[in-house]
Amino acid sequence: MKPIPTDLFINGEWRPAADGAKTPLVNPATEEPLAEVAAASVADLGLAVESAQQAFDGGWRDLAPGKRAEVLFGIARLIRENLKTLAALECANIGKPITDARDEIALGARIFEYYAGGVSRFCGQTIPVARGGFDYTLRTPMGVVAAIVPWNFPFPIACWKVAPALAAGNAVVLKPASLSPLTALMLGQLAHAAGLPSGVLQVVSGSGQAIGDALVQHPLIRKISFTGSTAVGARIMALAAPGIKRISLELGGKSPNIVFADSDWRRAAETSPMSVFANTGQDCCARSRLFVERSILEPFLEALVAATRKLVVDDPLRPETQIGPLVSAGQRESVEAYLAEAQAAGRTVAVGGVRPKRKGYFLEPAVLVGVEPGDRCWQEEIFGPVVCVRPFEDEAAMIGEVNASPYGLSGSVWTDNLSRALRVARQIESGVLSINSHSSVHVEAPFGGFKQSGVGRDLGMQALEGYTELKNVYIAESP
Ligand code: NAP
Ligand code: MG
């Protein structure tokens, strides 16, 4: 295996971009150059899509599910065998703490195993229709799927699109984010080594601005599965419309973390920092709006600030590190602009928000208090290590404020009152919610958003459905 993949992975082999274009990568923890990776042109993309269609027609679509499952189990095994290499690449590429990187690579393997097992249990129905005869449904693959993924969780998000799409019998053209192409390219090679026929998974690194429109509009692309910003998601939806292409969009979020006085709020305070600062806050599920019942505001804030101070912000290669750098200089500047604007408006940074004295795009996690509902920091996705805190008194008014956001991806509710938990869980407009916990992602459960956080679902058996067309067949019993 190549130590650092630097070419496109098309038709089972490495190849440079046709025009020789490359994207330079920088290690965000050291600010040192890391590699130069091929940036696909529209011509490379066309080749990738057309040969993916040939690979789809050439046998993958008709392979028995059990045979596809064997290949997927093989991919999972090779991911596990190369876990350390993949984790080191992710760490160097985007500054992800090495412990998190290892967990995410292992998660990628689990996702392949889940869909390898799932596809053999993925059934149609027989339906008792009014006319005499026999009616049944079939799940058929779509064709070539475009998977476009972001830089914050490059490997698991790539896996949770590629694995169910392949399991269902599709071919995939995977476009990683320009900032984070390395583990996606490796996945292409590992999948091929595990026996996936050439062309069934094509990995085309390259700029979304340069090749995104061509990919989405390519006549052979039947479905676009996208994770990223709401702005790009909206563009993809519009470009997909003329061809009535299937889309699934996982977009931004501004998720609430709601702490009632009747909860184990000390545990909530201890665990809340990592619910927003993990991955340096670059997480679409980050609990960035913290609603605290007013009667516990003061002791809660004290505990929250103390827990935030304890976080280990350091070199991502150290196993103890919890918070690494932001992904780029620009991302850090964008976060700092939100903090500066809030402070200029009189809001208070209770802790953090400054650059530690070291190289790399680090920023101390920040707790912002005294925030008002109209503030930009309260309304917009910052995508960095900033949590905004607001007290509440009335449950219904608080839920109104939660649901006023155009986003609806994830959230947490802390309460020991079962009736309240059920009531609040029903009322909050979000695709994913946890009670007395901050977890959002379970391989076996559907993941996705309400409102401007997206359409469609990743993960669970729902994702497998999303990569198939549903066909109904009726057989007359007698003429
Ligand atoms: P982004 O700019 O939307 O990029 C996501 C992907 O889309 C990248 O591969 C990007 O390529 C590509 N892209 C950019 N412009 C495109 C176009 N015109 N057509 C097709 N593809 C295009 O988002 P990002 O900056 O990478 O990630 C941050 C955002 O993603 C945040 O808003 C975050 O909430 C969201 N996100 C959501 C989830 C979720 O599951 N809901 C998960 C993670 C992130 P380039 O890198 O080459 O620009
Ligand atoms: Mg972008």
Short mmCIF file of N, CA and C in Angstrom, two decimals, residues 70-215:
data_model
loop_
_atom_site.label_atom_id
_atom_site.label_comp_id
_atom_site.label_asym_id
_atom_site.label_seq_id
_atom_site.Cartn_x
_atom_site.Cartn_y
_atom_site.Cartn_z
N GLU A 70 -19.80 -11.04 0.85
CA GLU A 70 -18.44 -11.57 1.06
C GLU A 70 -17.40 -10.49 0.79
N VAL A 71 -17.61 -9.73 -0.30
CA VAL A 71 -16.66 -8.66 -0.64
C VAL A 71 -16.68 -7.59 0.46
N LEU A 72 -17.87 -7.23 0.93
CA LEU A 72 -17.96 -6.19 1.95
C LEU A 72 -17.29 -6.62 3.26
N PHE A 73 -17.49 -7.90 3.64
CA PHE A 73 -16.80 -8.40 4.84
C PHE A 73 -15.28 -8.32 4.63
N GLY A 74 -14.84 -8.60 3.40
CA GLY A 74 -13.41 -8.51 3.09
C GLY A 74 -12.89 -7.08 3.22
N ILE A 75 -13.69 -6.13 2.80
CA ILE A 75 -13.29 -4.72 2.92
C ILE A 75 -13.14 -4.37 4.41
N ALA A 76 -14.11 -4.80 5.22
CA ALA A 76 -14.04 -4.52 6.66
C ALA A 76 -12.77 -5.10 7.26
N ARG A 77 -12.43 -6.32 6.83
CA ARG A 77 -11.23 -6.97 7.39
C ARG A 77 -9.98 -6.18 7.01
N LEU A 78 -9.90 -5.72 5.77
CA LEU A 78 -8.71 -4.97 5.35
C LEU A 78 -8.66 -3.60 6.04
N ILE A 79 -9.81 -3.01 6.30
CA ILE A 79 -9.82 -1.74 7.05
C ILE A 79 -9.22 -1.98 8.44
N ARG A 80 -9.66 -3.07 9.08
CA ARG A 80 -9.13 -3.35 10.43
C ARG A 80 -7.63 -3.64 10.37
N GLU A 81 -7.19 -4.38 9.36
CA GLU A 81 -5.76 -4.69 9.26
C GLU A 81 -4.92 -3.44 9.05
N ASN A 82 -5.52 -2.43 8.43
CA ASN A 82 -4.78 -1.20 8.13
C ASN A 82 -5.21 -0.04 9.03
N LEU A 83 -5.81 -0.38 10.16
CA LEU A 83 -6.40 0.65 11.02
C LEU A 83 -5.38 1.71 11.44
N LYS A 84 -4.21 1.26 11.84
CA LYS A 84 -3.21 2.23 12.34
C LYS A 84 -2.77 3.18 11.24
N THR A 85 -2.55 2.63 10.04
CA THR A 85 -2.12 3.47 8.92
C THR A 85 -3.20 4.49 8.57
N LEU A 86 -4.43 4.01 8.50
CA LEU A 86 -5.54 4.91 8.14
C LEU A 86 -5.71 6.00 9.20
N ALA A 87 -5.62 5.61 10.48
CA ALA A 87 -5.80 6.59 11.56
C ALA A 87 -4.68 7.64 11.52
N ALA A 88 -3.46 7.19 11.25
CA ALA A 88 -2.33 8.13 11.19
C ALA A 88 -2.53 9.12 10.04
N LEU A 89 -3.05 8.62 8.92
CA LEU A 89 -3.31 9.51 7.78
C LEU A 89 -4.35 10.56 8.14
N GLU A 90 -5.44 10.12 8.79
CA GLU A 90 -6.52 11.06 9.15
C GLU A 90 -6.00 12.11 10.13
N CYS A 91 -5.19 11.65 11.07
CA CYS A 91 -4.63 12.54 12.09
C CYS A 91 -3.75 13.61 11.41
N ALA A 92 -2.87 13.18 10.51
CA ALA A 92 -1.98 14.13 9.85
C ALA A 92 -2.74 15.04 8.89
N ASN A 93 -3.78 14.50 8.27
CA ASN A 93 -4.50 15.25 7.24
C ASN A 93 -5.38 16.35 7.83
N ILE A 94 -6.11 16.03 8.91
CA ILE A 94 -7.06 17.04 9.42
C ILE A 94 -6.86 17.37 10.89
N GLY A 95 -5.81 16.83 11.52
CA GLY A 95 -5.54 17.16 12.92
C GLY A 95 -6.47 16.48 13.90
N LYS A 96 -7.12 15.40 13.46
CA LYS A 96 -8.04 14.70 14.36
C LYS A 96 -7.24 13.95 15.42
N PRO A 97 -7.61 14.08 16.71
CA PRO A 97 -6.88 13.35 17.74
C PRO A 97 -6.79 11.86 17.41
N ILE A 98 -5.61 11.29 17.62
CA ILE A 98 -5.35 9.93 17.15
C ILE A 98 -6.31 8.90 17.74
N THR A 99 -6.71 9.13 19.00
CA THR A 99 -7.63 8.18 19.63
C THR A 99 -8.98 8.20 18.91
N ASP A 100 -9.45 9.41 18.59
CA ASP A 100 -10.71 9.54 17.84
C ASP A 100 -10.55 8.94 16.44
N ALA A 101 -9.39 9.21 15.83
CA ALA A 101 -9.17 8.72 14.46
C ALA A 101 -9.25 7.19 14.44
N ARG A 102 -8.66 6.55 15.45
CA ARG A 102 -8.71 5.07 15.48
C ARG A 102 -10.15 4.59 15.64
N ASP A 103 -10.89 5.28 16.53
CA ASP A 103 -12.30 4.89 16.73
C ASP A 103 -13.09 5.03 15.43
N GLU A 104 -12.80 6.10 14.68
CA GLU A 104 -13.57 6.35 13.45
C GLU A 104 -13.23 5.35 12.35
N ILE A 105 -11.97 4.91 12.30
CA ILE A 105 -11.61 3.90 11.29
C ILE A 105 -12.31 2.58 11.65
N ALA A 106 -12.29 2.25 12.95
CA ALA A 106 -12.97 1.02 13.39
C ALA A 106 -14.47 1.11 13.10
N LEU A 107 -15.02 2.31 13.27
CA LEU A 107 -16.45 2.50 12.95
C LEU A 107 -16.70 2.22 11.46
N GLY A 108 -15.77 2.67 10.62
CA GLY A 108 -15.91 2.41 9.18
C GLY A 108 -15.99 0.91 8.91
N ALA A 109 -15.13 0.14 9.58
CA ALA A 109 -15.15 -1.32 9.40
C ALA A 109 -16.49 -1.90 9.87
N ARG A 110 -16.97 -1.42 11.01
CA ARG A 110 -18.26 -1.91 11.54
C ARG A 110 -19.40 -1.63 10.56
N ILE A 111 -19.33 -0.48 9.90
CA ILE A 111 -20.38 -0.12 8.94
C ILE A 111 -20.38 -1.11 7.77
N PHE A 112 -19.20 -1.46 7.28
CA PHE A 112 -19.15 -2.46 6.19
C PHE A 112 -19.70 -3.80 6.66
N GLU A 113 -19.37 -4.16 7.92
CA GLU A 113 -19.88 -5.44 8.44
C GLU A 113 -21.40 -5.41 8.57
N TYR A 114 -21.91 -4.28 9.04
CA TYR A 114 -23.36 -4.17 9.24
C TYR A 114 -24.10 -4.36 7.91
N TYR A 115 -23.63 -3.67 6.86
CA TYR A 115 -24.35 -3.79 5.57
C TYR A 115 -24.06 -5.12 4.88
N ALA A 116 -22.88 -5.70 5.14
CA ALA A 116 -22.61 -7.04 4.61
C ALA A 116 -23.61 -8.03 5.20
N GLY A 117 -23.86 -7.90 6.51
CA GLY A 117 -24.85 -8.77 7.14
C GLY A 117 -26.27 -8.40 6.75
N GLY A 118 -26.51 -7.11 6.60
CA GLY A 118 -27.87 -6.62 6.37
C GLY A 118 -28.41 -6.98 5.00
N VAL A 119 -27.53 -7.00 4.00
CA VAL A 119 -28.05 -7.14 2.63
C VAL A 119 -28.70 -8.51 2.41
N SER A 120 -28.23 -9.53 3.13
CA SER A 120 -28.84 -10.86 2.97
C SER A 120 -30.19 -10.95 3.67
N ARG A 121 -30.46 -9.98 4.53
CA ARG A 121 -31.74 -10.00 5.26
C ARG A 121 -32.67 -8.90 4.74
N PHE A 122 -32.31 -8.31 3.62
CA PHE A 122 -33.03 -7.17 3.08
C PHE A 122 -34.04 -7.71 2.07
N CYS A 123 -35.33 -7.68 2.45
CA CYS A 123 -36.33 -8.41 1.68
C CYS A 123 -37.39 -7.49 1.10
N GLY A 124 -38.00 -7.95 0.03
CA GLY A 124 -39.21 -7.32 -0.45
C GLY A 124 -40.41 -7.87 0.33
N GLN A 125 -41.62 -7.54 -0.16
CA GLN A 125 -42.83 -7.98 0.52
C GLN A 125 -43.71 -8.77 -0.46
N THR A 126 -44.60 -9.60 0.09
CA THR A 126 -45.71 -10.07 -0.73
C THR A 126 -46.93 -9.35 -0.21
N ILE A 127 -47.79 -8.90 -1.13
CA ILE A 127 -48.89 -8.02 -0.74
C ILE A 127 -50.22 -8.62 -1.20
N PRO A 128 -51.17 -8.77 -0.28
CA PRO A 128 -52.48 -9.31 -0.67
C PRO A 128 -53.32 -8.23 -1.36
N VAL A 129 -53.26 -8.16 -2.67
CA VAL A 129 -54.01 -7.13 -3.41
C VAL A 129 -55.43 -7.61 -3.69
N ALA A 130 -56.31 -6.65 -4.03
CA ALA A 130 -57.72 -6.96 -4.18
C ALA A 130 -57.99 -7.91 -5.36
N ARG A 131 -57.27 -7.74 -6.45
CA ARG A 131 -57.44 -8.66 -7.58
C ARG A 131 -56.81 -10.00 -7.22
N GLY A 132 -57.38 -11.10 -7.67
CA GLY A 132 -56.77 -12.39 -7.40
C GLY A 132 -55.41 -12.45 -8.06
N GLY A 133 -54.47 -13.13 -7.47
CA GLY A 133 -53.13 -13.21 -8.04
C GLY A 133 -52.09 -12.98 -6.97
N PHE A 134 -50.91 -12.72 -7.44
CA PHE A 134 -49.78 -12.65 -6.51
C PHE A 134 -49.05 -11.34 -6.75
N ASP A 135 -48.80 -10.61 -5.68
CA ASP A 135 -48.15 -9.31 -5.80
C ASP A 135 -46.93 -9.28 -4.89
N TYR A 136 -45.81 -8.86 -5.46
CA TYR A 136 -44.60 -8.78 -4.62
C TYR A 136 -43.76 -7.58 -4.99
N THR A 137 -42.90 -7.16 -4.04
CA THR A 137 -42.01 -6.04 -4.32
C THR A 137 -40.57 -6.53 -4.42
N LEU A 138 -39.82 -5.81 -5.24
CA LEU A 138 -38.40 -6.07 -5.42
C LEU A 138 -37.64 -4.80 -5.11
N ARG A 139 -36.48 -4.94 -4.53
CA ARG A 139 -35.58 -3.79 -4.34
C ARG A 139 -34.48 -3.90 -5.38
N THR A 140 -34.41 -2.95 -6.29
CA THR A 140 -33.40 -3.05 -7.33
C THR A 140 -32.39 -1.91 -7.20
N PRO A 141 -31.11 -2.19 -7.52
CA PRO A 141 -30.12 -1.12 -7.43
C PRO A 141 -30.43 0.00 -8.41
N MET A 142 -29.87 1.18 -8.14
CA MET A 142 -30.19 2.34 -8.97
C MET A 142 -29.27 2.48 -10.17
N GLY A 143 -27.98 2.19 -9.98
CA GLY A 143 -27.00 2.43 -11.03
C GLY A 143 -25.77 3.06 -10.41
N VAL A 144 -25.32 4.18 -10.98
CA VAL A 144 -24.13 4.83 -10.43
C VAL A 144 -24.57 5.92 -9.45
N VAL A 145 -24.03 5.83 -8.24
CA VAL A 145 -24.34 6.78 -7.17
C VAL A 145 -23.13 7.70 -7.00
N ALA A 146 -23.39 9.00 -6.85
CA ALA A 146 -22.32 9.94 -6.49
C ALA A 146 -22.37 10.15 -4.98
N ALA A 147 -21.26 9.90 -4.30
CA ALA A 147 -21.18 10.14 -2.85
C ALA A 147 -20.22 11.31 -2.65
N ILE A 148 -20.73 12.40 -2.10
CA ILE A 148 -19.91 13.60 -1.90
C ILE A 148 -19.83 13.85 -0.40
N VAL A 149 -18.62 13.86 0.13
CA VAL A 149 -18.47 13.87 1.60
C VAL A 149 -17.60 15.04 2.08
N PRO A 150 -17.78 15.43 3.36
CA PRO A 150 -17.04 16.57 3.91
C PRO A 150 -15.75 16.15 4.60
N TRP A 151 -15.09 17.12 5.24
CA TRP A 151 -13.76 16.87 5.80
C TRP A 151 -13.78 16.61 7.30
N ASN A 152 -14.93 16.68 7.95
CA ASN A 152 -14.89 16.60 9.42
C ASN A 152 -14.84 15.16 9.95
N PHE A 153 -15.57 14.24 9.28
CA PHE A 153 -15.48 12.82 9.63
C PHE A 153 -15.28 12.07 8.32
N PRO A 154 -14.15 12.27 7.66
CA PRO A 154 -14.01 11.79 6.27
C PRO A 154 -14.25 10.31 6.11
N PHE A 155 -13.67 9.50 7.01
CA PHE A 155 -13.73 8.06 6.77
C PHE A 155 -15.10 7.46 7.11
N PRO A 156 -15.64 7.70 8.30
CA PRO A 156 -16.95 7.07 8.57
C PRO A 156 -18.05 7.55 7.64
N ILE A 157 -18.04 8.82 7.28
CA ILE A 157 -19.12 9.30 6.39
C ILE A 157 -18.98 8.67 5.01
N ALA A 158 -17.73 8.56 4.52
CA ALA A 158 -17.54 7.86 3.24
C ALA A 158 -18.06 6.44 3.35
N CYS A 159 -17.72 5.76 4.45
CA CYS A 159 -18.15 4.35 4.61
C CYS A 159 -19.66 4.25 4.71
N TRP A 160 -20.31 5.21 5.41
CA TRP A 160 -21.75 5.01 5.57
C TRP A 160 -22.54 5.40 4.33
N LYS A 161 -21.87 5.92 3.32
CA LYS A 161 -22.53 6.06 2.01
C LYS A 161 -22.13 4.90 1.08
N VAL A 162 -20.83 4.61 1.04
CA VAL A 162 -20.33 3.61 0.10
C VAL A 162 -20.84 2.20 0.45
N ALA A 163 -20.81 1.84 1.73
CA ALA A 163 -21.14 0.45 2.10
C ALA A 163 -22.59 0.09 1.74
N PRO A 164 -23.60 0.88 2.14
CA PRO A 164 -24.96 0.47 1.77
C PRO A 164 -25.20 0.57 0.26
N ALA A 165 -24.55 1.55 -0.39
CA ALA A 165 -24.74 1.67 -1.84
C ALA A 165 -24.20 0.45 -2.56
N LEU A 166 -23.01 -0.01 -2.16
CA LEU A 166 -22.43 -1.21 -2.78
C LEU A 166 -23.23 -2.45 -2.41
N ALA A 167 -23.63 -2.53 -1.14
CA ALA A 167 -24.39 -3.70 -0.68
C ALA A 167 -25.65 -3.87 -1.52
N ALA A 168 -26.28 -2.75 -1.85
CA ALA A 168 -27.53 -2.80 -2.63
C ALA A 168 -27.28 -3.09 -4.10
N GLY A 169 -26.00 -3.11 -4.52
CA GLY A 169 -25.69 -3.49 -5.90
C GLY A 169 -25.37 -2.33 -6.82
N ASN A 170 -25.19 -1.13 -6.25
CA ASN A 170 -24.84 0.04 -7.08
C ASN A 170 -23.33 0.13 -7.29
N ALA A 171 -22.92 0.96 -8.24
CA ALA A 171 -21.54 1.40 -8.34
C ALA A 171 -21.47 2.81 -7.76
N VAL A 172 -20.29 3.20 -7.27
CA VAL A 172 -20.19 4.48 -6.56
C VAL A 172 -19.01 5.29 -7.09
N VAL A 173 -19.25 6.59 -7.29
CA VAL A 173 -18.16 7.54 -7.50
C VAL A 173 -18.08 8.39 -6.24
N LEU A 174 -17.00 8.22 -5.50
CA LEU A 174 -16.83 8.91 -4.21
C LEU A 174 -15.96 10.13 -4.41
N LYS A 175 -16.52 11.31 -4.01
CA LYS A 175 -15.70 12.53 -4.05
C LYS A 175 -15.46 13.03 -2.63
N PRO A 176 -14.23 12.85 -2.13
CA PRO A 176 -13.93 13.36 -0.80
C PRO A 176 -13.77 14.88 -0.83
N ALA A 177 -13.77 15.52 0.34
CA ALA A 177 -13.52 16.96 0.41
C ALA A 177 -12.08 17.24 0.01
N SER A 178 -11.84 18.42 -0.56
CA SER A 178 -10.49 18.76 -1.01
C SER A 178 -9.49 18.72 0.14
N LEU A 179 -9.96 19.06 1.34
CA LEU A 179 -9.05 19.10 2.49
C LEU A 179 -8.72 17.70 3.02
N SER A 180 -9.53 16.70 2.71
CA SER A 180 -9.37 15.40 3.39
C SER A 180 -9.53 14.21 2.46
N PRO A 181 -8.70 14.10 1.41
CA PRO A 181 -8.91 13.02 0.44
C PRO A 181 -8.24 11.69 0.81
N LEU A 182 -7.34 11.67 1.82
CA LEU A 182 -6.40 10.56 1.93
C LEU A 182 -7.04 9.22 2.29
N THR A 183 -7.88 9.20 3.34
CA THR A 183 -8.45 7.90 3.74
C THR A 183 -9.49 7.41 2.72
N ALA A 184 -10.14 8.35 2.03
CA ALA A 184 -11.10 7.93 0.99
C ALA A 184 -10.36 7.24 -0.15
N LEU A 185 -9.21 7.80 -0.53
CA LEU A 185 -8.43 7.17 -1.61
C LEU A 185 -7.96 5.78 -1.18
N MET A 186 -7.53 5.68 0.07
CA MET A 186 -7.11 4.37 0.58
C MET A 186 -8.26 3.37 0.57
N LEU A 187 -9.46 3.87 0.89
CA LEU A 187 -10.63 2.98 0.88
C LEU A 187 -10.82 2.38 -0.51
N GLY A 188 -10.62 3.20 -1.54
CA GLY A 188 -10.74 2.70 -2.91
C GLY A 188 -9.79 1.54 -3.15
N GLN A 189 -8.55 1.73 -2.72
CA GLN A 189 -7.55 0.68 -2.95
C GLN A 189 -7.85 -0.58 -2.12
N LEU A 190 -8.25 -0.38 -0.86
CA LEU A 190 -8.53 -1.54 0.01
C LEU A 190 -9.72 -2.33 -0.53
N ALA A 191 -10.74 -1.60 -1.01
CA ALA A 191 -11.93 -2.29 -1.53
C ALA A 191 -11.55 -3.14 -2.73
N HIS A 192 -10.70 -2.60 -3.57
CA HIS A 192 -10.25 -3.34 -4.75
C HIS A 192 -9.45 -4.57 -4.32
N ALA A 193 -8.57 -4.37 -3.34
CA ALA A 193 -7.77 -5.50 -2.84
C ALA A 193 -8.65 -6.58 -2.21
N ALA A 194 -9.80 -6.18 -1.70
CA ALA A 194 -10.72 -7.15 -1.07
C ALA A 194 -11.56 -7.89 -2.09
N GLY A 195 -11.40 -7.54 -3.37
CA GLY A 195 -12.12 -8.28 -4.40
C GLY A 195 -13.25 -7.51 -5.06
N LEU A 196 -13.41 -6.25 -4.71
CA LEU A 196 -14.43 -5.45 -5.40
C LEU A 196 -13.97 -5.26 -6.85
N PRO A 197 -14.83 -5.61 -7.82
CA PRO A 197 -14.38 -5.49 -9.22
C PRO A 197 -13.99 -4.05 -9.57
N SER A 198 -13.00 -3.93 -10.46
CA SER A 198 -12.52 -2.61 -10.89
C SER A 198 -13.69 -1.76 -11.37
N GLY A 199 -13.68 -0.51 -10.96
CA GLY A 199 -14.69 0.44 -11.44
C GLY A 199 -15.93 0.54 -10.58
N VAL A 200 -16.15 -0.45 -9.70
CA VAL A 200 -17.38 -0.41 -8.89
C VAL A 200 -17.30 0.69 -7.83
N LEU A 201 -16.08 0.97 -7.35
CA LEU A 201 -15.88 2.13 -6.47
C LEU A 201 -14.76 2.99 -7.05
N GLN A 202 -15.10 4.18 -7.51
CA GLN A 202 -14.12 5.11 -8.06
C GLN A 202 -13.93 6.24 -7.04
N VAL A 203 -12.68 6.60 -6.77
CA VAL A 203 -12.47 7.70 -5.82
C VAL A 203 -11.79 8.85 -6.55
N VAL A 204 -12.52 9.94 -6.69
CA VAL A 204 -12.01 11.09 -7.43
C VAL A 204 -11.86 12.28 -6.48
N SER A 205 -10.63 12.49 -6.03
CA SER A 205 -10.37 13.68 -5.24
C SER A 205 -10.40 14.87 -6.21
N GLY A 206 -10.80 16.01 -5.69
CA GLY A 206 -10.87 17.19 -6.56
C GLY A 206 -11.79 18.21 -5.96
N SER A 207 -11.76 19.40 -6.52
CA SER A 207 -12.51 20.51 -5.94
C SER A 207 -13.99 20.44 -6.31
N GLY A 208 -14.82 20.60 -5.29
CA GLY A 208 -16.27 20.60 -5.50
C GLY A 208 -16.69 21.69 -6.46
N GLN A 209 -16.02 22.82 -6.36
CA GLN A 209 -16.37 23.93 -7.23
C GLN A 209 -16.06 23.59 -8.70
N ALA A 210 -14.93 22.85 -8.91
CA ALA A 210 -14.52 22.55 -10.28
C ALA A 210 -15.32 21.39 -10.90
N ILE A 211 -15.60 20.35 -10.10
CA ILE A 211 -16.21 19.16 -10.71
C ILE A 211 -17.58 18.81 -10.14
N GLY A 212 -18.01 19.56 -9.10
CA GLY A 212 -19.27 19.22 -8.42
C GLY A 212 -20.46 19.27 -9.36
N ASP A 213 -20.59 20.35 -10.10
CA ASP A 213 -21.76 20.49 -10.99
C ASP A 213 -21.78 19.39 -12.03
N ALA A 214 -20.60 19.09 -12.60
CA ALA A 214 -20.52 18.06 -13.64
C ALA A 214 -20.89 16.70 -13.08
N LEU A 215 -20.49 16.44 -11.85
CA LEU A 215 -20.81 15.15 -11.22
C LEU A 215 -22.32 15.03 -11.01
#
